[in-house]
Tab-separated table of C-alpha atoms in Angstrom:
chain	number	residue	atom	x	y	z
A	29	MET	CA	-0.253	-0.161	-0.298
A	30	ILE	CA	0.660	3.739	-0.693
A	31	ARG	CA	-0.555	6.858	-0.058
A	32	PHE	CA	0.953	10.076	-1.438
A	33	LEU	CA	-0.628	13.645	-2.603
A	34	HIS	CA	-1.481	14.475	-5.933
A	35	SER	CA	-0.588	18.174	-6.774
A	36	SER	CA	0.147	20.006	-10.223
A	37	ASP	CA	0.018	22.929	-11.761
A	38	LEU	CA	1.035	25.527	-9.181
A	39	HIS	CA	2.345	28.243	-11.660
A	40	LEU	CA	4.919	29.412	-9.334
A	41	GLY	CA	5.526	32.806	-10.562
A	42	LYS	CA	3.318	33.720	-12.313
A	43	PRO	CA	2.756	37.221	-12.516
A	44	PHE	CA	-1.134	37.665	-12.891
A	45	GLY	CA	-0.885	41.093	-15.010
A	46	ARG	CA	-4.319	41.889	-15.610
A	47	PHE	CA	-4.723	43.213	-12.106
A	48	PRO	CA	-3.343	45.799	-9.764
A	49	GLU	CA	-0.061	45.590	-8.782
A	50	GLU	CA	-1.555	45.103	-4.761
A	51	VAL	CA	-4.219	42.575	-5.903
A	52	ARG	CA	-0.832	41.308	-8.031
A	53	GLY	CA	1.250	40.813	-4.745
A	54	ARG	CA	-1.452	39.452	-2.201
A	55	LEU	CA	-1.569	36.637	-5.086
A	56	ARG	CA	1.725	35.883	-5.613
A	57	GLU	CA	1.973	35.778	-2.222
A	58	ALA	CA	-0.857	33.031	-1.425
A	59	ARG	CA	1.201	30.829	-4.361
A	60	ASN	CA	4.303	30.689	-3.215
A	61	ASP	CA	3.009	29.693	-0.175
A	62	VAL	CA	1.299	26.640	-1.178
A	63	ILE	CA	4.400	24.876	-1.170
A	64	SER	CA	4.038	24.874	2.691
A	65	ARG	CA	-0.043	24.124	2.215
A	66	LEU	CA	0.591	20.733	0.752
A	67	ALA	CA	3.460	19.424	3.120
A	68	ARG	CA	1.204	19.798	5.884
A	69	THR	CA	-2.056	18.590	3.310
A	70	ALA	CA	0.343	15.904	2.802
A	71	ARG	CA	1.633	15.114	6.927
A	72	GLU	CA	-2.048	16.028	8.122
A	73	GLY	CA	-3.369	13.142	5.614
A	74	GLY	CA	-1.158	10.492	6.570
A	75	ALA	CA	1.324	10.661	2.988
A	76	GLU	CA	5.047	10.826	2.855
A	77	VAL	CA	5.430	11.085	-0.699
A	78	ILE	CA	4.205	14.555	-3.255
A	79	LEU	CA	3.635	14.354	-6.851
A	80	LEU	CA	4.278	17.274	-8.703
A	81	ALA	CA	2.102	16.278	-12.181
A	82	GLY	CA	4.075	19.595	-14.148
A	83	ASP	CA	3.727	23.671	-14.067
A	84	THR	CA	5.641	23.769	-10.987
A	85	PHE	CA	6.860	27.093	-12.819
A	86	ASP	CA	4.963	29.517	-14.427
A	87	ALA	CA	7.236	30.206	-17.382
A	88	GLU	CA	10.787	28.155	-18.246
A	89	THR	CA	12.245	31.723	-17.025
A	90	PRO	CA	11.458	31.653	-13.399
A	91	THR	CA	13.664	34.510	-11.565
A	92	PRO	CA	16.179	33.037	-9.375
A	93	SER	CA	15.387	33.589	-5.771
A	94	LEU	CA	11.799	32.041	-7.046
A	95	VAL	CA	13.685	28.706	-8.130
A	96	ARG	CA	15.225	28.794	-4.785
A	97	GLN	CA	12.747	29.795	-2.252
A	98	THR	CA	10.804	27.156	-3.843
A	99	LEU	CA	14.124	24.698	-3.137
A	100	ASN	CA	13.793	26.013	0.121
A	101	ALA	CA	10.174	25.569	0.959
A	102	ILE	CA	10.581	21.478	0.140
A	103	ALA	CA	14.017	20.986	2.186
A	104	GLN	CA	12.323	21.754	5.472
A	105	ASP	CA	10.446	18.703	6.201
A	106	THR	CA	13.023	15.441	5.381
A	107	GLY	CA	9.859	13.064	6.218
A	108	LEU	CA	8.812	14.344	3.169
A	109	ARG	CA	9.672	13.445	-0.409
A	110	TRP	CA	9.035	15.204	-3.343
A	111	VAL	CA	8.711	14.509	-7.361
A	112	MET	CA	8.909	16.677	-9.473
A	113	MET	CA	8.015	17.164	-13.114
A	114	PRO	CA	8.708	19.413	-16.584
A	115	GLY	CA	4.999	20.245	-18.023
A	116	ASN	CA	3.945	22.265	-21.134
A	117	HIS	CA	4.673	25.920	-19.324
A	118	ASP	CA	7.949	24.668	-18.041
A	119	SER	CA	9.093	22.105	-19.616
A	120	LEU	CA	12.669	20.308	-20.120
A	121	ALA	CA	13.019	22.954	-23.283
A	122	ALA	CA	14.642	25.246	-20.515
A	123	SER	CA	17.441	23.564	-20.044
A	124	GLU	CA	19.146	26.008	-17.473
A	125	LEU	CA	16.257	26.063	-15.308
A	126	TRP	CA	16.570	21.721	-14.719
A	127	ARG	CA	19.824	22.212	-14.679
A	128	VAL	CA	19.584	24.203	-12.105
A	129	ILE	CA	16.940	22.615	-9.542
A	130	SER	CA	18.777	19.586	-10.545
A	131	ASN	CA	22.266	20.587	-9.096
A	132	ASP	CA	20.529	22.522	-5.775
A	133	LYS	CA	17.754	20.814	-4.493
A	134	PRO	CA	17.356	19.021	-1.238
A	135	ASP	CA	17.475	15.520	-0.810
A	136	ASN	CA	14.124	15.214	-0.604
A	137	LEU	CA	12.864	16.534	-4.083
A	138	THR	CA	13.433	14.025	-6.924
A	139	VAL	CA	13.883	15.701	-9.747
A	140	VAL	CA	12.421	13.066	-12.616
A	141	LEU	CA	13.232	14.964	-16.513
A	142	ASP	CA	13.272	11.778	-18.376
A	143	SER	CA	10.717	8.450	-18.692
A	144	LYS	CA	12.897	5.888	-16.430
A	145	PRO	CA	10.745	4.026	-14.054
A	146	VAL	CA	11.177	5.908	-10.092
A	147	SER	CA	10.972	3.781	-7.010
A	148	LEU	CA	8.801	5.350	-4.528
A	149	GLY	CA	8.647	2.827	-2.014
A	150	SER	CA	6.105	0.195	-0.276
A	151	GLY	CA	5.775	-1.940	-3.796
A	152	ALA	CA	5.453	1.268	-6.031
A	153	VAL	CA	7.098	2.162	-8.907
A	154	LEU	CA	6.745	5.635	-10.863
A	155	LEU	CA	6.095	5.657	-14.469
A	156	PRO	CA	6.613	9.663	-15.559
A	157	ALA	CA	6.234	10.846	-19.110
A	158	PRO	CA	7.709	14.853	-18.490
A	159	CYS	CA	6.899	17.219	-20.960
A	160	THR	CA	9.792	17.555	-23.826
A	161	ALA	CA	8.392	20.518	-24.812
A	162	ARG	CA	5.398	23.345	-24.687
A	163	ASN	CA	3.876	21.243	-27.112
A	164	PRO	CA	5.149	17.514	-27.514
A	165	GLY	CA	3.204	16.272	-30.452
A	166	ARG	CA	2.774	13.238	-29.257
A	167	ASP	CA	1.044	11.023	-26.513
A	168	LEU	CA	4.241	10.857	-24.185
A	169	THR	CA	2.264	8.711	-21.705
A	170	GLU	CA	3.433	5.776	-23.949
A	171	ALA	CA	6.706	5.136	-22.355
A	172	MET	CA	3.574	4.056	-19.215
A	173	ASP	CA	3.933	1.223	-20.906
A	174	GLN	CA	7.256	0.081	-20.069
A	175	ALA	CA	8.073	-3.499	-17.854
A	176	THR	CA	8.408	-2.725	-13.598
A	177	PRO	CA	9.200	-5.292	-11.661
A	178	GLU	CA	6.081	-8.145	-11.049
A	179	GLY	CA	3.622	-6.961	-8.495
A	180	ALA	CA	4.415	-3.368	-8.425
A	181	LEU	CA	1.543	-0.958	-7.601
A	182	ARG	CA	2.350	0.971	-10.807
A	183	ILE	CA	1.550	5.168	-10.990
A	184	GLY	CA	1.633	7.503	-13.883
A	185	LEU	CA	3.187	10.832	-13.764
A	186	GLY	CA	2.198	12.586	-16.341
A	187	HIS	CA	0.952	15.919	-18.271
A	188	GLY	CA	-1.780	17.380	-20.982
A	189	GLY	CA	-4.646	17.716	-22.552
A	190	ILE	CA	-6.598	14.241	-22.787
A	191	THR	CA	-9.507	13.305	-25.182
A	192	ASP	CA	-12.571	12.295	-22.281
A	193	PHE	CA	-15.402	10.002	-25.041
A	194	GLY	CA	-17.392	9.630	-21.430
A	195	GLY	CA	-21.072	11.454	-21.369
A	196	GLY	CA	-22.216	10.403	-24.726
A	197	GLY	CA	-19.338	12.035	-26.935
A	198	GLU	CA	-16.261	13.079	-27.456
A	199	LYS	CA	-14.839	16.093	-25.227
A	200	THR	CA	-11.657	17.658	-24.930
A	201	ILE	CA	-9.914	18.652	-21.373
A	202	SER	CA	-6.765	21.066	-22.269
A	203	GLU	CA	-6.258	23.604	-20.505
A	204	ASP	CA	-4.886	26.252	-23.625
A	205	GLY	CA	-7.147	24.337	-25.817
A	206	SER	CA	-4.002	22.687	-27.143
A	207	ALA	CA	-4.208	19.595	-29.029
A	208	ALA	CA	-5.584	16.594	-26.162
A	209	ILE	CA	-3.185	13.585	-27.189
A	210	ILE	CA	-3.049	11.765	-24.089
A	211	PRO	CA	-5.626	8.803	-24.263
A	212	PRO	CA	-8.918	8.249	-21.232
A	213	ASP	CA	-7.961	5.036	-21.387
A	214	ARG	CA	-3.767	4.751	-20.568
A	215	ALA	CA	-4.543	3.734	-17.277
A	216	GLU	CA	-5.908	0.542	-18.360
A	217	ARG	CA	-3.218	0.667	-20.912
A	218	SER	CA	-1.015	0.435	-18.832
A	219	GLY	CA	-1.743	-1.632	-16.217
A	220	LEU	CA	-1.569	1.903	-13.776
A	221	ALA	CA	-3.135	1.559	-10.084
A	222	TYR	CA	-2.988	5.458	-10.666
A	223	LEU	CA	-2.440	8.358	-13.354
A	224	ALA	CA	-1.638	11.654	-11.639
A	225	LEU	CA	-2.701	14.200	-14.790
A	226	GLY	CA	-2.091	18.289	-14.460
A	227	ASP	CA	-2.785	20.870	-16.776
A	228	TRP	CA	-6.176	20.920	-16.483
A	229	HIS	CA	-6.411	23.810	-13.481
A	230	GLY	CA	-9.855	21.785	-12.034
A	231	GLN	CA	-10.323	18.818	-10.445
A	232	ILE	CA	-11.660	16.312	-13.580
A	233	GLU	CA	-12.294	12.173	-12.523
A	234	VAL	CA	-11.795	11.241	-15.725
A	235	GLY	CA	-12.071	7.551	-14.157
A	236	LYS	CA	-11.431	5.622	-11.475
A	237	ARG	CA	-7.577	5.425	-11.818
A	238	THR	CA	-6.788	8.658	-13.918
A	239	TRP	CA	-6.973	12.694	-12.374
A	240	PHE	CA	-6.276	15.626	-12.981
A	241	SER	CA	-5.914	16.964	-9.667
A	242	GLY	CA	-6.074	21.012	-10.265
A	243	THR	CA	-4.214	23.581	-9.004
A	244	PRO	CA	-3.688	24.145	-5.249
A	245	GLU	CA	-4.246	27.371	-5.316
A	246	ARG	CA	-6.593	28.718	-7.950
A	247	ASP	CA	-5.590	31.252	-10.935
A	248	SER	CA	-9.031	32.581	-13.098
A	249	PHE	CA	-12.861	32.296	-12.575
A	250	LYS	CA	-13.152	29.352	-15.030
A	251	HIS	CA	-13.298	26.369	-12.777
A	252	LYS	CA	-15.687	26.963	-10.005
A	253	MET	CA	-14.611	24.749	-7.590
A	254	HIS	CA	-12.405	24.783	-4.605
A	255	ALA	CA	-8.566	25.020	-4.973
A	256	SER	CA	-7.758	21.513	-3.904
A	257	ALA	CA	-5.185	18.112	-3.869
A	258	ASN	CA	-6.043	14.308	-4.119
A	259	LEU	CA	-4.792	12.324	-1.567
A	260	VAL	CA	-4.865	8.818	-2.670
A	261	THR	CA	-4.267	5.570	-1.036
A	262	VAL	CA	-3.176	2.365	-3.551
A	263	GLN	CA	-3.654	-0.605	-1.647
A	264	GLY	CA	-2.339	-4.163	-4.020
A	265	GLY	CA	-3.998	-6.448	-6.207
A	266	ASN	CA	-6.510	-4.746	-8.579
A	267	ALA	CA	-7.956	-2.222	-5.862
A	268	VAL	CA	-9.400	1.007	-6.805
A	269	PRO	CA	-7.741	3.989	-5.038
A	270	ASP	CA	-8.830	5.907	-2.577
A	271	VAL	CA	-8.967	9.597	-3.832
A	272	LYS	CA	-10.623	11.942	-0.820
A	273	THR	CA	-10.107	15.772	-1.852
A	274	VAL	CA	-8.655	18.440	0.362
A	275	PRO	CA	-8.515	21.554	0.408
A	276	THR	CA	-5.600	23.918	-0.382
A	277	GLY	CA	-6.425	27.161	-1.795
A	278	VAL	CA	-6.273	31.011	0.222
A	279	ILE	CA	-7.791	33.612	-2.792
A	280	GLN	CA	-11.245	32.867	-3.291
A	281	TRP	CA	-12.653	33.368	-6.860
A	282	LEU	CA	-16.726	33.935	-7.187
A	283	ASP	CA	-18.333	34.896	-9.533
A	284	LEU	CA	-21.842	36.230	-8.965
A	285	GLY	CA	-24.564	35.993	-11.602
A	286	LEU	CA	-27.924	37.782	-11.321
A	287	GLU	CA	-30.917	37.469	-13.515
A	288	LEU	CA	-33.354	40.136	-12.177
A	289	MET	CA	-36.408	41.073	-12.943
A	290	PRO	CA	-39.429	44.155	-12.567
A	291	ASP	CA	-40.297	45.045	-8.851
A	292	GLY	CA	-37.678	42.366	-7.556
A	293	ASP	CA	-35.647	42.998	-4.570
A	294	CYS	CA	-32.391	43.425	-7.037
A	295	VAL	CA	-30.010	44.603	-3.727
A	296	GLY	CA	-31.456	41.864	-1.757
A	297	GLN	CA	-30.288	39.585	-4.546
A	298	PHE	CA	-27.434	40.797	-4.903
A	299	HIS	CA	-26.734	40.791	-0.623
A	300	GLN	CA	-27.586	36.878	-0.999
A	301	GLY	CA	-24.806	35.585	-3.445
A	302	LEU	CA	-21.587	37.985	-1.360
A	303	PRO	CA	-20.027	35.778	1.437
A	304	ASP	CA	-19.523	37.061	5.144
A	305	VAL	CA	-17.956	40.108	5.811
A	306	SER	CA	-15.142	38.492	7.746
A	307	GLN	CA	-14.318	36.138	4.835
A	308	ARG	CA	-14.401	38.797	2.044
A	309	ARG	CA	-10.378	39.941	2.358
A	310	ASP	CA	-9.507	37.282	-0.104
A	311	VAL	CA	-12.217	37.296	-2.254
A	312	LEU	CA	-11.576	38.045	-6.202
A	313	THR	CA	-15.751	38.463	-7.574
A	314	ARG	CA	-16.415	38.772	-10.825
A	315	LEU	CA	-20.121	40.370	-10.798
A	316	ARG	CA	-22.399	39.489	-14.157
A	317	ALA	CA	-25.915	41.061	-13.612
A	318	GLU	CA	-28.231	40.487	-16.767
A	319	GLY	CA	-32.777	40.860	-17.412
A	320	ARG	CA	-34.567	44.237	-16.749
A	321	ILE	CA	-34.862	46.132	-13.186
A	322	GLY	CA	-36.599	50.278	-13.096
A	323	LEU	CA	-34.327	52.909	-12.835
A	324	ALA	CA	-34.323	53.143	-9.083
A	325	GLU	CA	-33.493	49.851	-8.280
A	326	LYS	CA	-30.808	50.137	-10.887
A	327	THR	CA	-29.439	53.231	-9.111
A	328	ALA	CA	-29.738	51.350	-5.332
A	329	LEU	CA	-28.107	48.411	-7.079
A	330	VAL	CA	-25.303	50.521	-8.494
A	331	GLN	CA	-24.789	52.111	-4.719
A	332	ALA	CA	-24.568	48.766	-3.040
A	333	VAL	CA	-22.183	48.035	-5.207
A	334	ALA	CA	-20.053	50.915	-4.251
A	335	GLN	CA	-20.410	50.309	-1.137
A	336	VAL	CA	-19.431	46.767	-0.947
A	337	ALA	CA	-16.431	46.465	-2.995
A	338	PRO	CA	-13.545	47.642	-1.189
A	339	ASP	CA	-13.924	44.715	1.389
A	340	PHE	CA	-12.925	42.313	-0.986
A	341	LEU	CA	-9.679	41.907	-2.201
A	342	TRP	CA	-10.805	43.010	-6.007
A	343	PHE	CA	-14.478	43.446	-7.194
A	344	ASP	CA	-15.168	43.809	-10.683
A	345	ALA	CA	-19.020	44.715	-11.911
A	346	ASP	CA	-20.692	44.029	-15.277
A	347	LEU	CA	-24.396	45.946	-15.500
A	348	ASP	CA	-24.208	46.470	-19.623
A	349	ARG	CA	-26.118	43.210	-19.897
A	350	LEU	CA	-29.228	45.105	-17.388
A	351	ARG	CA	-31.836	46.896	-19.656
A	352	LEU	CA	-33.887	49.767	-18.154
A	353	THR	CA	-37.746	49.223	-17.499
A	354	HIS	CA	-39.192	53.175	-17.241
A	355	ASP	CA	-42.955	54.253	-16.370
A	356	THR	CA	-44.027	57.984	-15.380
A	357	SER	CA	-42.946	57.385	-12.072
A	358	ASP	CA	-39.563	57.438	-12.578
A	359	LEU	CA	-39.576	60.300	-14.703
A	360	ASP	CA	-41.325	62.207	-12.517
A	361	SER	CA	-38.394	61.550	-10.403
A	362	VAL	CA	-35.825	63.170	-12.593
A	363	ASP	CA	-38.084	65.683	-12.773
A	364	THR	CA	-41.960	66.633	-13.171
A	365	ALA	CA	-41.015	69.038	-16.149
A	366	GLY	CA	-38.825	71.252	-17.740
A	367	ALA	CA	-35.629	70.896	-19.752
A	368	LEU	CA	-34.433	68.086	-17.031
A	369	ARG	CA	-38.129	65.921	-17.325
A	370	MET	CA	-37.589	66.813	-21.823
A	371	ALA	CA	-34.397	64.882	-21.868
A	372	ALA	CA	-35.319	61.837	-19.749
A	373	GLN	CA	-38.332	61.760	-21.868
A	374	SER	CA	-36.210	61.226	-24.974
A	375	LEU	CA	-33.907	58.645	-23.901
A	376	ALA	CA	-36.018	57.280	-22.562
A	377	GLU	CA	-38.004	56.853	-26.742
A	378	ARG	CA	-34.487	55.931	-27.917
A	379	SER	CA	-34.312	52.917	-25.111
A	380	ASP	CA	-37.225	51.420	-26.396
A	381	ASP	CA	-36.825	52.612	-30.024
A	382	ALA	CA	-36.204	49.388	-32.271
A	383	ASN	CA	-35.251	51.329	-34.877
A	384	LEU	CA	-32.130	52.532	-32.850
A	385	SER	CA	-29.494	49.840	-32.628
A	386	ALA	CA	-28.633	48.004	-29.678
A	387	GLU	CA	-25.423	50.248	-28.907
A	388	ASP	CA	-27.078	53.116	-29.393
A	389	ARG	CA	-30.432	52.276	-27.384
A	390	GLU	CA	-27.561	51.148	-24.717
A	391	VAL	CA	-25.780	54.384	-24.515
A	392	ALA	CA	-29.733	56.204	-24.048
A	393	GLU	CA	-30.691	53.859	-21.098
A	394	ASN	CA	-26.804	54.693	-19.639
A	395	ALA	CA	-27.714	58.306	-20.074
A	396	LEU	CA	-31.060	58.204	-18.803
A	397	SER	CA	-29.448	55.597	-15.516
A	398	MET	CA	-27.137	58.539	-14.544
A	399	LEU	CA	-29.792	61.080	-15.179
A	400	PHE	CA	-32.049	59.569	-12.766
A	401	THR	CA	-28.740	58.776	-10.644
A	402	PHE	CA	-28.186	62.688	-10.561
A	403	ALA	CA	-31.263	64.499	-10.071
A	404	SER	CA	-31.638	61.779	-6.451
A	405	GLU	CA	-28.307	62.904	-5.586
A	406	SER	CA	-29.229	66.459	-5.971
A	407	PRO	CA	-30.632	68.411	-2.968
């Protein structure tokens, strides 16, 4: 029997360039701390081996300080054995990176740069398939067919896209859209007790013996689940591995979608989807609202968003797909007569004019909303 922690796609050094500097700093800090969190998770789960299935680094040229600090973090617990393998972001083409890592690595780190079997102890043998290039163009996991000692627990370690034929149709699982070249039945073809895969940043059970662990720290809104790793226990014989999902992330990515209707409590619906105030500091939130609401309701929603946004690490609100409904009382709120009322009436008519383009109607809606806000805030 062997128990290990399966993780991948740490992407240490990821720049997060589209965020403000203070947000980028917090995201990088959380990502750089993931080594210690994985070590703690492994110890608490009774695992003595941690398998990193590629893309430990985000690029082929991480800074020397990042590489050294990563190796130092791995070295902190000599009772844990780490296995690191190149992925497509830090492939074997990054020869200088892997030369430095191989020369400076601590004793408890095993670096696999070829497909030779590696003993994991407890009767288990690792069959690695390190990425030779960003897009290898062939199925590197074919090397897992090679022989191992009789009775050994065969553990595969690979990185790349996979084609899933389950669910009645073909589905490609590949993080960057590249060609999926790993067959979904690789574990069965190669007699593997477990196939640990990297590349996809969300956890996926491809089959009972084949898993993508997902990244231990989320890096986008793409994958809905919490960041985690797989705590895997493999018994002898043909036993199906026991896989437990263990949380590892500290930054939450909240993709909040609202479908709003006239006369509904849009502000209440908005607040209902938010975490408690005490949990917002490390949350990035993306709000996308759709539907139709009145002028007063939209103004209240805009004010509610502005009030809570500073609570979060980052907050982005897209209200452009909200359509406005307006009646006489809305227009009376702007003014009952005079130039402002005439402007509001004209904008309301333009926002409903089917002969205008969608862009022009949207401009009219936004202008009417701004006029209503201005009138509401005026003494």
